[in-house]
CSV table of C-alpha atoms and ligand atoms in Angstrom, one decimal:
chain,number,residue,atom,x,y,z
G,3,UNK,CA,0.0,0.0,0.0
G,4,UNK,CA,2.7,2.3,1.0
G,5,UNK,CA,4.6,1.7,-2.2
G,6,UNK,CA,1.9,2.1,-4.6
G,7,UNK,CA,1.2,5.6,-2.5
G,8,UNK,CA,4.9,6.5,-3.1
G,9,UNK,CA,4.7,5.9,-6.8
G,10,UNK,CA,1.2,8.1,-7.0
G,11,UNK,CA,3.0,10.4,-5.3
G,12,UNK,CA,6.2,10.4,-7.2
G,13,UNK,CA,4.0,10.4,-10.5
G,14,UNK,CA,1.9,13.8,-8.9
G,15,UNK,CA,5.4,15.5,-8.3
G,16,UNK,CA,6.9,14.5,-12.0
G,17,UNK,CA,3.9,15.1,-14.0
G,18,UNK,CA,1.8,17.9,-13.0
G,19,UNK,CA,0.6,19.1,-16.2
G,20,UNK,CA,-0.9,15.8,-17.0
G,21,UNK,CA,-4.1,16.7,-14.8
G,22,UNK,CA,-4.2,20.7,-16.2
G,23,UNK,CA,-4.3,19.5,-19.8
G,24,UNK,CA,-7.1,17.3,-19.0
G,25,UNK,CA,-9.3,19.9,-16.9
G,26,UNK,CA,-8.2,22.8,-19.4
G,27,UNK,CA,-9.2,21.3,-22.6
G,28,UNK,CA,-12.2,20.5,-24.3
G,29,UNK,CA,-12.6,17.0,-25.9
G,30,UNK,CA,-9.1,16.2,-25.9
G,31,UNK,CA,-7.6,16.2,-29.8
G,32,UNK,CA,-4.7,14.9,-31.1
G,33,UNK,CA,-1.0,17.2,-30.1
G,34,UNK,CA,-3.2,18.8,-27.6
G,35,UNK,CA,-1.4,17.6,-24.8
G,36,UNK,CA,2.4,18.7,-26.0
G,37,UNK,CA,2.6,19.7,-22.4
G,38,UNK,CA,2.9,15.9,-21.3
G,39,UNK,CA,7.0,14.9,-21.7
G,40,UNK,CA,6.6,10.4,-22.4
G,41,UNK,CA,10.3,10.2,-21.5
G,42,UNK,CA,10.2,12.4,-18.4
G,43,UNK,CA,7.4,10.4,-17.4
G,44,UNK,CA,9.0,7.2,-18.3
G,45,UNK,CA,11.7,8.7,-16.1
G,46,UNK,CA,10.2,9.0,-13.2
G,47,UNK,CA,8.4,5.7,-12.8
G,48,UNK,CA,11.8,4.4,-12.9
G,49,UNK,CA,13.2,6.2,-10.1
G,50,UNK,CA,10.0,5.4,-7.9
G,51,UNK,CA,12.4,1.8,-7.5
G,52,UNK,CA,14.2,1.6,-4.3
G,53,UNK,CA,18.3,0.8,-5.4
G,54,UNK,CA,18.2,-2.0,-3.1
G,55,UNK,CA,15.1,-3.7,-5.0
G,56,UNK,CA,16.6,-3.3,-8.4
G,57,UNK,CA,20.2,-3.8,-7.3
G,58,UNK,CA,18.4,-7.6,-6.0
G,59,UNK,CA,16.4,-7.7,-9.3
G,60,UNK,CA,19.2,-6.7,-11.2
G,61,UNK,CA,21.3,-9.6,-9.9
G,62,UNK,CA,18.9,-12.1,-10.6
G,63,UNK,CA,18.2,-11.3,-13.9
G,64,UNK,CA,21.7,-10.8,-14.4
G,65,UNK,CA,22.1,-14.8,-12.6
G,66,UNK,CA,20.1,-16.5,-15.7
G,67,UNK,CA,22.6,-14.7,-18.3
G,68,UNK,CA,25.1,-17.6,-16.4
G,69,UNK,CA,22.7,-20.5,-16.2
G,70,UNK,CA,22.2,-20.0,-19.5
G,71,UNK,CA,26.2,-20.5,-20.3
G,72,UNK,CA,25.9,-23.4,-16.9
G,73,UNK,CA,22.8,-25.6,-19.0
G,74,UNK,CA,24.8,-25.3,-22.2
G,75,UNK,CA,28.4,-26.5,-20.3
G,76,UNK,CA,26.0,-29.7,-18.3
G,77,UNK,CA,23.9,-30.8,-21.1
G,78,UNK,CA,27.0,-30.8,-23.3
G,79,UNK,CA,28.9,-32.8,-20.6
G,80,UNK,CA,26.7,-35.2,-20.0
G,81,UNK,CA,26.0,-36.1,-23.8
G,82,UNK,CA,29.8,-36.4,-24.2
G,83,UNK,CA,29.8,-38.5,-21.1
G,84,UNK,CA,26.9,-41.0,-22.7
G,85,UNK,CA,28.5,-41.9,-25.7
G,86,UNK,CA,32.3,-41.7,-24.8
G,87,UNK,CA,31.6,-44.0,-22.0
G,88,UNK,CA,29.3,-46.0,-24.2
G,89,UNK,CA,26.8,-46.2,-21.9
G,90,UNK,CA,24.7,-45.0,-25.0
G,91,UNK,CA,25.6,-47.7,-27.1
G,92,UNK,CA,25.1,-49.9,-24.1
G,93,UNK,CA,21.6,-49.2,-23.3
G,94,UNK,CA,20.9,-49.5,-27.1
G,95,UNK,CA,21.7,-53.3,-26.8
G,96,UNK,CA,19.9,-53.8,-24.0
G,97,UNK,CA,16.5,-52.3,-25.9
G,98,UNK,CA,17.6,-54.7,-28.8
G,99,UNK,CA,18.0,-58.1,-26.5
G,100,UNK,CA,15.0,-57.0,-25.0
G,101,UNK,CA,12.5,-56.8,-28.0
G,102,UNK,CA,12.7,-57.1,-31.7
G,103,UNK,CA,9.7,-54.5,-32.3
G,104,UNK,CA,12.1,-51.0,-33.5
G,105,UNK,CA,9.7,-48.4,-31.7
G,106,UNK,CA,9.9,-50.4,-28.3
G,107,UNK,CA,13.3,-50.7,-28.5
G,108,UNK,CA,13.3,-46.9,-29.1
G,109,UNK,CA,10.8,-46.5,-26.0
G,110,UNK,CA,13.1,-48.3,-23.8
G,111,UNK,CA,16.0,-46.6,-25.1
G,112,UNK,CA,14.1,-43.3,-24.0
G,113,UNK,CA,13.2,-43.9,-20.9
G,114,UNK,CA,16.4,-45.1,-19.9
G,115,UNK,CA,17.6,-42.0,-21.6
G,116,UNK,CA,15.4,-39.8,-19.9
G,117,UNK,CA,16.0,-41.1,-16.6
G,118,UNK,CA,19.6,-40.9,-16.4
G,119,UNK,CA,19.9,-36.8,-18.1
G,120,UNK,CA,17.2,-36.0,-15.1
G,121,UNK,CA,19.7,-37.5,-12.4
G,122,UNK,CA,22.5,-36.0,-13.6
G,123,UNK,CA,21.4,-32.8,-14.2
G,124,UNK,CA,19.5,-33.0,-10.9
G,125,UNK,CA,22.1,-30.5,-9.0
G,126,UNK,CA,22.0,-28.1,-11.4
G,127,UNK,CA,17.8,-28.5,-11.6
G,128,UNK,CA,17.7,-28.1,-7.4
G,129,UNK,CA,20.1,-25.0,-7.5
G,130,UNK,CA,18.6,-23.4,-10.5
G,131,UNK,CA,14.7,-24.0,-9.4
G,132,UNK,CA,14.7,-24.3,-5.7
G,133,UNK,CA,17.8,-23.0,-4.0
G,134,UNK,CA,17.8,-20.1,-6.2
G,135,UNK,CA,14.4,-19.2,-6.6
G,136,UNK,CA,14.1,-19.4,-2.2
G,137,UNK,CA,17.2,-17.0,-2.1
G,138,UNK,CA,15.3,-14.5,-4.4
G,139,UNK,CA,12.1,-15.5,-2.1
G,140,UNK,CA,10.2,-16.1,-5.1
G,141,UNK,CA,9.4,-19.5,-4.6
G,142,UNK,CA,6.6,-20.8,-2.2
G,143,UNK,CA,6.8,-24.4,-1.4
G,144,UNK,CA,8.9,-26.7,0.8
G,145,UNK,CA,11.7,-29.3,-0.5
G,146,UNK,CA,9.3,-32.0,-0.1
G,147,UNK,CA,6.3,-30.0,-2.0
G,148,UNK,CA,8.6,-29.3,-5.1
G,149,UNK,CA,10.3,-32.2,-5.1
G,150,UNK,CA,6.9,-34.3,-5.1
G,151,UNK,CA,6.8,-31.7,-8.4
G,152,UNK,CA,9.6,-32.4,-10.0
G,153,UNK,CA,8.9,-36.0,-9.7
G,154,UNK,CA,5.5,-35.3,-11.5
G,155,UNK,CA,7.1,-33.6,-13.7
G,156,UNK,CA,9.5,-36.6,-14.7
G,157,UNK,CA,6.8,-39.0,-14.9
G,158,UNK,CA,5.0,-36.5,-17.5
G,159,UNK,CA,8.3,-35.8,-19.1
G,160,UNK,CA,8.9,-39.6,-19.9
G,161,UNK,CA,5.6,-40.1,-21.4
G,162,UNK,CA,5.7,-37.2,-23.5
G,163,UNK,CA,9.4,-37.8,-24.1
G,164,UNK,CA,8.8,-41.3,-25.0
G,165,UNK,CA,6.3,-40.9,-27.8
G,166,UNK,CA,7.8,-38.5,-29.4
G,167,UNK,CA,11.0,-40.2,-29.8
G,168,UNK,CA,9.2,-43.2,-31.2
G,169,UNK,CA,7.7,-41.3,-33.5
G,170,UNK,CA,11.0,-39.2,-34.6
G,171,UNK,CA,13.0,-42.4,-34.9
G,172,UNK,CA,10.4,-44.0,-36.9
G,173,UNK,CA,10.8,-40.9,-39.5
G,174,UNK,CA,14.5,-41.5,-38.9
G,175,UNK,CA,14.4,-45.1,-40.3
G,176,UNK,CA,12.2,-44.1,-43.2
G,177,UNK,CA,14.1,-41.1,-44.6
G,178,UNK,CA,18.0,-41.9,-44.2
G,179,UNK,CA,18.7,-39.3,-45.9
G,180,UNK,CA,15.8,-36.5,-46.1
G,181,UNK,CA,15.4,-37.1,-41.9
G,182,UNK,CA,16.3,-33.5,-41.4
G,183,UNK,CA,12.9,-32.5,-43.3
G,184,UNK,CA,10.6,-34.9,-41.8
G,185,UNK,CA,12.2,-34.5,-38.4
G,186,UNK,CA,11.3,-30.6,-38.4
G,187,UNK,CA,7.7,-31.7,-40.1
G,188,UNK,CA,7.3,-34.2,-37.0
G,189,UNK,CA,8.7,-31.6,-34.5
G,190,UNK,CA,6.3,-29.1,-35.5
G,191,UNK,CA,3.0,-31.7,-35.3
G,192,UNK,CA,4.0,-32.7,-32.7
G,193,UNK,CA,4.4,-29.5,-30.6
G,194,UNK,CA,1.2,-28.4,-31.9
G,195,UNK,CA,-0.8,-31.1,-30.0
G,196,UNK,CA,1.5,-30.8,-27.1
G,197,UNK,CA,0.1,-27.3,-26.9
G,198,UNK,CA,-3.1,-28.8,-27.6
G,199,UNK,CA,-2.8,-31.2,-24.4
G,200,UNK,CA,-1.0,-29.5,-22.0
G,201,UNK,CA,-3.6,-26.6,-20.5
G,202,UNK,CA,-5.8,-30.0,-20.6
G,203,UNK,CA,-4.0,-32.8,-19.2
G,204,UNK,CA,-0.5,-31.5,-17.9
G,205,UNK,CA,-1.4,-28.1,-15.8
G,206,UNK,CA,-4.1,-29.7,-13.8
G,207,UNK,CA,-1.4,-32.1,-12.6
G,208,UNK,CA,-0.1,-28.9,-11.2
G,209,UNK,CA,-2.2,-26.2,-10.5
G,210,UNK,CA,-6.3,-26.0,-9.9
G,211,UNK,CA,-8.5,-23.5,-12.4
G,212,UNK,CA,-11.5,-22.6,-10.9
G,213,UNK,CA,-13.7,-19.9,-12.5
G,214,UNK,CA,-13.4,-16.4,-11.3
G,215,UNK,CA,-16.9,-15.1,-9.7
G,216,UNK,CA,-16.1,-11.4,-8.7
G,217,UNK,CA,-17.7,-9.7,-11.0
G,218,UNK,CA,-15.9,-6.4,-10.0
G,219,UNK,CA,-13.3,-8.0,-11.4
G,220,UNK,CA,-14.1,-10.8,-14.2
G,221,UNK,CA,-17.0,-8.1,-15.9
G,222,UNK,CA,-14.7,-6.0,-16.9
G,223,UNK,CA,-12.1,-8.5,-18.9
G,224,UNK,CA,-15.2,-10.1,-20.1
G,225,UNK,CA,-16.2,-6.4,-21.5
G,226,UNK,CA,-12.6,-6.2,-23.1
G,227,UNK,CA,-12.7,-9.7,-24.2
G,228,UNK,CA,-16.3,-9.0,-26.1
G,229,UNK,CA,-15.0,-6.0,-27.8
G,230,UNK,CA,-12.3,-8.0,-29.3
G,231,UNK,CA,-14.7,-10.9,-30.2
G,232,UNK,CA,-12.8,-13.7,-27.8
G,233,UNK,CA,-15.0,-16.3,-27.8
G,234,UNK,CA,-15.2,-16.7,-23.7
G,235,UNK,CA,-17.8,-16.3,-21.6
G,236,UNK,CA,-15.8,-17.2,-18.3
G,237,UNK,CA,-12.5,-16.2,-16.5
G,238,UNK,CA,-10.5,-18.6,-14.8
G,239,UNK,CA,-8.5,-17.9,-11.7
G,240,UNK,CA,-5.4,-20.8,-10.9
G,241,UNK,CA,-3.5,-20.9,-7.5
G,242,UNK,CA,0.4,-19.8,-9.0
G,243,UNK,CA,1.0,-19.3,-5.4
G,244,UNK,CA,1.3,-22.7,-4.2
G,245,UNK,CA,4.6,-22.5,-6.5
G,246,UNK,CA,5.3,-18.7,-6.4
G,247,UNK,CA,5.3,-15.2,-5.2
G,248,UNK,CA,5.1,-13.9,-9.6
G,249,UNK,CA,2.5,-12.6,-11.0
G,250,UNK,CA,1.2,-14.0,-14.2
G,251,UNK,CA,-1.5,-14.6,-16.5
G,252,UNK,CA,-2.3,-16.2,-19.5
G,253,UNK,CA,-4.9,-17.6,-22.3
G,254,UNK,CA,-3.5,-20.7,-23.2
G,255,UNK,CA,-5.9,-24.3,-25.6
G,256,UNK,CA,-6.8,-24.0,-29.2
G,257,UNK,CA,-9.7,-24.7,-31.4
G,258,UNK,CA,-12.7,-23.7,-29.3
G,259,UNK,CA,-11.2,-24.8,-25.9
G,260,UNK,CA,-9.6,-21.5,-25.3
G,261,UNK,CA,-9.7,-20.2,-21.9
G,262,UNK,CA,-8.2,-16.6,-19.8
G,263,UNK,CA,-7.0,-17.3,-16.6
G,264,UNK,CA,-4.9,-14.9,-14.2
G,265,UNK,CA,-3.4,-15.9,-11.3
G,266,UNK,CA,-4.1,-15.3,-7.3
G,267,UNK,CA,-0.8,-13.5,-7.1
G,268,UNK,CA,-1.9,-11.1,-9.8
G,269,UNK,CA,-5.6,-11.1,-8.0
G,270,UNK,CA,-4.0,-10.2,-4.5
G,271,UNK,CA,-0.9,-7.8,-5.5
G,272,UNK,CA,-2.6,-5.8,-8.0
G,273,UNK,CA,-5.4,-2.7,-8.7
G,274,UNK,CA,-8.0,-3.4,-11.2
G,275,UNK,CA,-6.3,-1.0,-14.0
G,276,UNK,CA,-3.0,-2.9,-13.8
G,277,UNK,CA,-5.2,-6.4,-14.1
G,278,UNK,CA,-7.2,-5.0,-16.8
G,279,UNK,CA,-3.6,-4.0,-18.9
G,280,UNK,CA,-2.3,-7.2,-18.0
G,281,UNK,CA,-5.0,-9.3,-19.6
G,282,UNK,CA,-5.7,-7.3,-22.7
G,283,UNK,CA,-2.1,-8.2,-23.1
G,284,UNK,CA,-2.9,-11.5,-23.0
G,285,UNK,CA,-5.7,-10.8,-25.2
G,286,UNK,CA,-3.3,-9.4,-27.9
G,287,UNK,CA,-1.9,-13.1,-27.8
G,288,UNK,CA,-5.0,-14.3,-29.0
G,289,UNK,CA,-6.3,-12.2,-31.4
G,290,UNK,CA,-2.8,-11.7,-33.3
G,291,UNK,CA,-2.6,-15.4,-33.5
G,292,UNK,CA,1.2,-15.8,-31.8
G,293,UNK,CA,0.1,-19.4,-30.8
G,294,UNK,CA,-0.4,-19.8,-35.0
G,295,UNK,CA,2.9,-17.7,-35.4
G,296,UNK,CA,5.4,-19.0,-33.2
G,297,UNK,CA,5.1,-22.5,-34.3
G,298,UNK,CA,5.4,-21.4,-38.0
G,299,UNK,CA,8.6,-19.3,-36.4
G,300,UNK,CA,10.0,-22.0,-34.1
G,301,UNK,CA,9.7,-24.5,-37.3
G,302,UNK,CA,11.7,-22.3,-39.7
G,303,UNK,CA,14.2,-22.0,-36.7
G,304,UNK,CA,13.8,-26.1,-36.2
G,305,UNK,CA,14.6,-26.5,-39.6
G,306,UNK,CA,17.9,-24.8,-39.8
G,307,UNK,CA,18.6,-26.7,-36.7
G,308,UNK,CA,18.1,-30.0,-38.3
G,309,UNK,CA,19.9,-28.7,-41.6
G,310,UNK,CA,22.8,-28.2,-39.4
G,311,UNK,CA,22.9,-31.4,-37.4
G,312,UNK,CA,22.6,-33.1,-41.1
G,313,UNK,CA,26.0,-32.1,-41.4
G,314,UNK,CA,27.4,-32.3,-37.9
G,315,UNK,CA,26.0,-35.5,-37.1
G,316,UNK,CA,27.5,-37.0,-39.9
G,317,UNK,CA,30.9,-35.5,-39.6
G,318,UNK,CA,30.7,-36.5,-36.1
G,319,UNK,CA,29.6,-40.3,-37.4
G,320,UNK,CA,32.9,-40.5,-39.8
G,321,UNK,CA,35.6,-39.3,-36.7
G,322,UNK,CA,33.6,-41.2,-33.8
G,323,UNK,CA,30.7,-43.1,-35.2
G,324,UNK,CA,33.4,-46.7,-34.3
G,325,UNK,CA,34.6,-45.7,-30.9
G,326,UNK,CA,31.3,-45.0,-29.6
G,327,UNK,CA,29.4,-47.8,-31.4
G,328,UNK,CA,26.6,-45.4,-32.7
G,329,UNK,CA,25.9,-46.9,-36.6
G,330,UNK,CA,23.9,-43.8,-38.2
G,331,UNK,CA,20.9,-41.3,-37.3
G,332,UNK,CA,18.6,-44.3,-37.1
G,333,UNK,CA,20.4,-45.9,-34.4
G,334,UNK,CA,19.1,-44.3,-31.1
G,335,UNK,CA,22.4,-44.9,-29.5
G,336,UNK,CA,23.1,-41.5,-31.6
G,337,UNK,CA,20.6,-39.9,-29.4
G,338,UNK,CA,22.9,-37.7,-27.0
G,339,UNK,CA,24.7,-36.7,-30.2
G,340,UNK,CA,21.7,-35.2,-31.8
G,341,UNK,CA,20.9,-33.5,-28.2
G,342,UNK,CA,24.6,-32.2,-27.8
G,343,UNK,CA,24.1,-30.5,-31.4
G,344,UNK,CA,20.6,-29.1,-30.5
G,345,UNK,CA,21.5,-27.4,-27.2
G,346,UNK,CA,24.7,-26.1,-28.7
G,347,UNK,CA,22.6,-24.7,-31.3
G,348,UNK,CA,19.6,-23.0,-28.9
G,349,UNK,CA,22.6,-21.6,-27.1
G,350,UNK,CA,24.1,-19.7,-30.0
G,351,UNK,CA,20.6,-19.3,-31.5
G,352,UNK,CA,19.4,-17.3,-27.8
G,353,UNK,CA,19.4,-14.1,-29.4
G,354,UNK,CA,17.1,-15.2,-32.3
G,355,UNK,CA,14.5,-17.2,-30.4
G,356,UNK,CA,14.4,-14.3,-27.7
G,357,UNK,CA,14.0,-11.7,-30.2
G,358,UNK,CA,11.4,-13.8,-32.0
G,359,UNK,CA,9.1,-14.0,-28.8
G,360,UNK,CA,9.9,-10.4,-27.5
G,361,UNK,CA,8.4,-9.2,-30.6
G,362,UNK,CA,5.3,-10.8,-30.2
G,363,UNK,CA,5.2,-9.6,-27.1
G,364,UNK,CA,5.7,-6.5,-28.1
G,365,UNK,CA,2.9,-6.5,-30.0
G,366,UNK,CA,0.6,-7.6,-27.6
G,367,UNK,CA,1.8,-5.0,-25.1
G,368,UNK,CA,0.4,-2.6,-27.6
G,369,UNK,CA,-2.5,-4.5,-28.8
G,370,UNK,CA,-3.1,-4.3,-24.9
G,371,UNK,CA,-2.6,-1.0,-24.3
G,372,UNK,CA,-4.8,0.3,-27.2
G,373,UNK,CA,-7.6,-2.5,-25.7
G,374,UNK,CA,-7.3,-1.1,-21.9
G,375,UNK,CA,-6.0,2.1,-22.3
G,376,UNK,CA,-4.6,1.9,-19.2
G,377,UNK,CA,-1.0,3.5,-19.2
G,378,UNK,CA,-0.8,3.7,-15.9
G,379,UNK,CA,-1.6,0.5,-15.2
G,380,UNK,CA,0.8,-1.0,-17.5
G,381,UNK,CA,3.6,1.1,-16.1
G,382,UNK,CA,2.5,-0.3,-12.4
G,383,UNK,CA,2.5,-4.0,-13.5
G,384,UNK,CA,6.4,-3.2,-15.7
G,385,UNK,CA,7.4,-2.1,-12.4
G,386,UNK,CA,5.9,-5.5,-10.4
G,387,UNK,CA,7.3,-7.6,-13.5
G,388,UNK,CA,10.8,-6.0,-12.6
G,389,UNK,CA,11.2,-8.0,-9.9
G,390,UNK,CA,12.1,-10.5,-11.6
G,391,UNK,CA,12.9,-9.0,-15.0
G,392,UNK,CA,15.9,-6.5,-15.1
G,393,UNK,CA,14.3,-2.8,-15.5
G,394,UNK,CA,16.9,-0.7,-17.3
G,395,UNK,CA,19.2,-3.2,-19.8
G,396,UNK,CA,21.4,-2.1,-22.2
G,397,UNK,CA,20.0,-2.3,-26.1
G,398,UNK,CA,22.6,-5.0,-26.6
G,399,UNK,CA,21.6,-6.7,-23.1
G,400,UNK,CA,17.7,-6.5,-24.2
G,401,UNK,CA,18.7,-8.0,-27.7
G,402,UNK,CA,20.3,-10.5,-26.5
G,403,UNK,CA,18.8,-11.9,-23.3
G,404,UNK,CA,15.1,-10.7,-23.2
G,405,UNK,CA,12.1,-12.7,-24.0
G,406,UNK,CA,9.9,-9.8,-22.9
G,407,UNK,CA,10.5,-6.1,-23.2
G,408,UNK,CA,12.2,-4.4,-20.4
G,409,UNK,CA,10.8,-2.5,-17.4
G,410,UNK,CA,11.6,0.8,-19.2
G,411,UNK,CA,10.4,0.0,-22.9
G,412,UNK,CA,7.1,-1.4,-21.3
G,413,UNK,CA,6.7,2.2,-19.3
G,414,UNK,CA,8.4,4.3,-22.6
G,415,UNK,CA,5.4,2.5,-24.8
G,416,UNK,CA,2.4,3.2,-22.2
G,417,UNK,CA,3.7,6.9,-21.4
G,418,UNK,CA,3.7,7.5,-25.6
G,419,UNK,CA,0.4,6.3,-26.0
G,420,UNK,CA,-0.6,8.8,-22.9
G,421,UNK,CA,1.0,11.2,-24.4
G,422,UNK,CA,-0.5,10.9,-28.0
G,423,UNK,CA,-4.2,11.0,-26.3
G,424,UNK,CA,-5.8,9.6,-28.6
G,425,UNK,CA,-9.6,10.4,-28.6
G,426,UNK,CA,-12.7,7.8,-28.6
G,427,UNK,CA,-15.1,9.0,-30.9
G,428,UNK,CA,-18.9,9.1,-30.5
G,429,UNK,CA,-19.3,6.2,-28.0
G,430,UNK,CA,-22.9,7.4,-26.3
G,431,UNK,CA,-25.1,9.2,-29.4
G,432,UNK,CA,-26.4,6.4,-30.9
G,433,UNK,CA,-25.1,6.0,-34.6
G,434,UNK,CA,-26.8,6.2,-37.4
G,435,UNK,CA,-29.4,8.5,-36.3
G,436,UNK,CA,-32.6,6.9,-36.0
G,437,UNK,CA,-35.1,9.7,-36.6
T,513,ZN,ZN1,2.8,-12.1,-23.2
C-alpha cells in the first residue's frame, strides 16, 4: 500500500501538467497535450524503485545470463559423457536383446535415456529452481512439496518424451537421408498437439482452475474480451501461489477450448487497471494469432537446426561413429549426439529465439494497451514484473537476453500512448441516427 502511495506520489510531483491539460481542454484532440513529456514520465516511474530492490532484481536477472552458459556446459557434458563411456551404445543393446519391435526398442531406449539426463542434471535442476528461486524469495513451497513436483514432472516428461522419440526415430528409419525434413515436419505436429494437451492434461497435474466469480473483477475482462470478439464467456483464476510469489497470466488451448486465466498472485498484488492492462495483453496473444505464429517461427528456426545437425551428425559419425558404437541417425544410441548439437545450437541461436518471442510480445503489449487504455496500469505491473525482469538493460543486453520487453520499454510504450491522447469517438449518441 505504502509503495503504490509513493509511486502516485512520485508520479503527482513529476507530471503535474498531466491533470491541467485534461481539466483545461475541451474533448481532448490529437497534439493537444504537447505539455505531457513520455520520457520524463517514463523517467520517473523508474526512479520510484528503491536501489536496493533493483540492485536484487538486477542480480537475478543478471544470474540467468550464467545458467544459461551453466545448462549449455552440463547438457553438453553429460551427452559427451553417454556416448564416450558408451553407456549410450550400451543401453541400445539392451532395448535390442530386449525386444525385436524398433519403436519399443526406441521407448526403452528413452526412458532409460530420460532417466539418467534428469539425475544427472538434478544438481544443477535443485540450484537453478529451488535454491535459487528461495534466495530470491520467489518460490513458495517446501523441498518435499517441489520435489513431489519435480517427480510429476519426470513422470510426464517420460511419457511425452517417450512418444515423441518413437515417432521421430520411426521418420528416422524411413528417410536416411531426407530425416532433417521430416524430423522438423514431425517436431512441428508434434508441438502443436502438445500445446493442444497441455492446458488440458499437464497443468491440472499442477495447479487447480477454478472460475473467477467477482464480478468487480471478471465483468470488466469479459467487457474487453467482447470487444475484441474472444470467444469466452468465463475467467478462470489458478492458484500460481502454491509455486510462487510472480504474477502471471495467460490464455493458453486452441480450437474452441480457449480459456483466460490470471493468477491469485496477480488477483491479490494488483489494482484493477493494472489487471485490466495485463489481460488485454494476454488478449493481444490471442487475437494476433502468436500461438499460430510461433510454431510457424520455431519451425523455420527447427529446420535450420536439423539442416545443421545433417551435417554435424554426420561428420561426427565418420571421426567417432566406431569408438562410440553409434551406426547412423537411425540408431538411437546416436541420441545424445543429436541432443549435444541441439543445445549447442539453442545456445548460440538465444538471441534469435528471444527476439522472436519479445516481438510478439511487443505487439501484444500494444495490442493491450490500445484495448485497456490503461497506461498507468501497464507502467504499475512493468514495475511488479521487474522483480524479476531486469528494468533498465542495455540495447545489446535486451537483444540479447530478453524474451519480454524491459521495465523501461514497457513504461516508454504506455507513457507514448498517454501522451498521444488519442480520442474515442462518439461512444454514447447512438449512430446512425434513428429519426
Ligand atoms: Zn505475453
Amino acid at each position: 500500500m505504502f509503495f503504490r502511495f509513493v509511486l502516485l506520489f512520485a508520479l503527482l510531483l513529476a507530471l503535474p501538467k498531466i491533470s491541467h491539460a485534461q481539466e483545461a481542454s475541451p474533448p481532448p484532440t490529437v497534439g493537444s497535450t504537447a505539455s505531457f513529456d513520455p520520457v520524463q514520465a517514463t523517467k520517473a516511474w523508474l526512479d520510484t524503485v528503491p536501489a536496493d530492490k533493483r540492485a536484487k532484481s538486477d542480480a537475478y536477472f543478471e544470474g540467468g545470463y550464467w545458467l544459461l552458459l551453466w545448462n549449455l556446459l552440463i547438457g553438453a557434458a553429460i551427452a559427451i559423457f553417454l556416448l564416450a563411456s558408451k553407456i549410450s551404445a550400451r543401453l541400445r543393446d539392451f532395448s535390442e536383446r530386449t525386444t525385436n519391435s524398433k519403436t519399443l526398442q526406441v521407448a526403452i531406449y528413452a526412458i532409460g535415456y530420460i532417466l539418467i539426463v534428469a539425475i544427472l542434471s538434478f544438481p544443477l535442476t535443485f540450484y537453478q529452481f529451488f535454491i535459487r528461486e528461495h534466495q530470491y524469495d520467489f518460490a513458495t513451497q517446501s523441498f518435499g512439496a517441489w520435489f513431489g513436483e519435480q517427480l510429476i514432472g519426470l513422470v510426464v516428461g517420460l511419457i511425452a518424451g517417450t512418444v515423441a522419440l518413437s515417432i521421430l526415430y520411426a521418420v528416422f528409419r524411413r528417410a536416411p537421408r531426407s530425416w532433417w525434413i521430416w524430423g522438423t515436419l514431425a517436431v512441428v505436429v508434434l508441438s502443436f498437439f502438445g500445446n493442444f494437451i497441455a492446458p488440458l492434461c499437464v497443468e491440472p497435474l499442477f495447479n487447480t482452475y477454478k472460475p473467477l466469480n467477482d464480478p468487480t473483477i471478471r465483468d470488466p475482462i469479459l467487457a474487453m474480451a467482447r470487444a475484441n470478439q474472444i470467444p469466452v464467456t468465463q475467467v478462470f483464476e489458478v492458484d500460481a501461489s502454491r509455486q510462487t510469489t510472480r504474477v502471471s497470466a495467460n490464455v493458453a488451448g486452441l480450437l474452441g477450448t480457449t480459456r483466460i486465466a490470471l493468477n491469485d498472485n496477480l488477483l491479490k498484488q494488483c489494482t484493477l487497471p493494472e489487471i485490466r492492462a495485463v489481460m488485454a495483453h494476454e488478449m493481444g496473444h490471442y487475437v494476433l494469432n502468436h500461438g499460430a505464429k510461433l510454431t510457424i517461427y520455431f519451425g523455420v528456426v527447427a529446420l535450420l537446426g536439423f539442416a545443421i545437425s545433417r551435417f554435424v551428425f554426420d561428420w561426427a559419425m565418420r571421426r567417432w561413429g566406431e569408438r562410440w558404437q553409434v551406426r547412423g541417425i537411425s540408431d538411437p544410441a546416436g541420441l545424445p549426439l543429436l541432443m549435444l548439437i541441439f543445445v549447442t545450437f539453442t545456445f548460440l541461436m538465444t538471441p534469435v529465439l528471444n527476439s522472436i518471442v519479445r516481438t510478439t510480445e511487443r505487439e501484444a503489449d500494444q495490442f493491450g494497451i490500445n484495448t485497456s487504455r490503461e497506461p498507468d496500469g501497464e507502467a504499475n505491473i512493468a514495475l511488479k514484473l521487474g522483480a524479476y525482469r531486469k528494468l533498465d538493460p542495455t540495447p545489446l543486453e535486451e537483444f540479447i537476453f530478453f524474451d519480454h520487453p524491459s521495465g523501461r520499454a514497457r513504461i516508454q510504450m504506455a507513457m507514448d500512448w498517454k501522451a498521444a491522447h488519442l480520442p474515442a469517438g462518439n461512444l454514447d449518441a447512438p449512430e446512425p441516427a434513428t429519426q
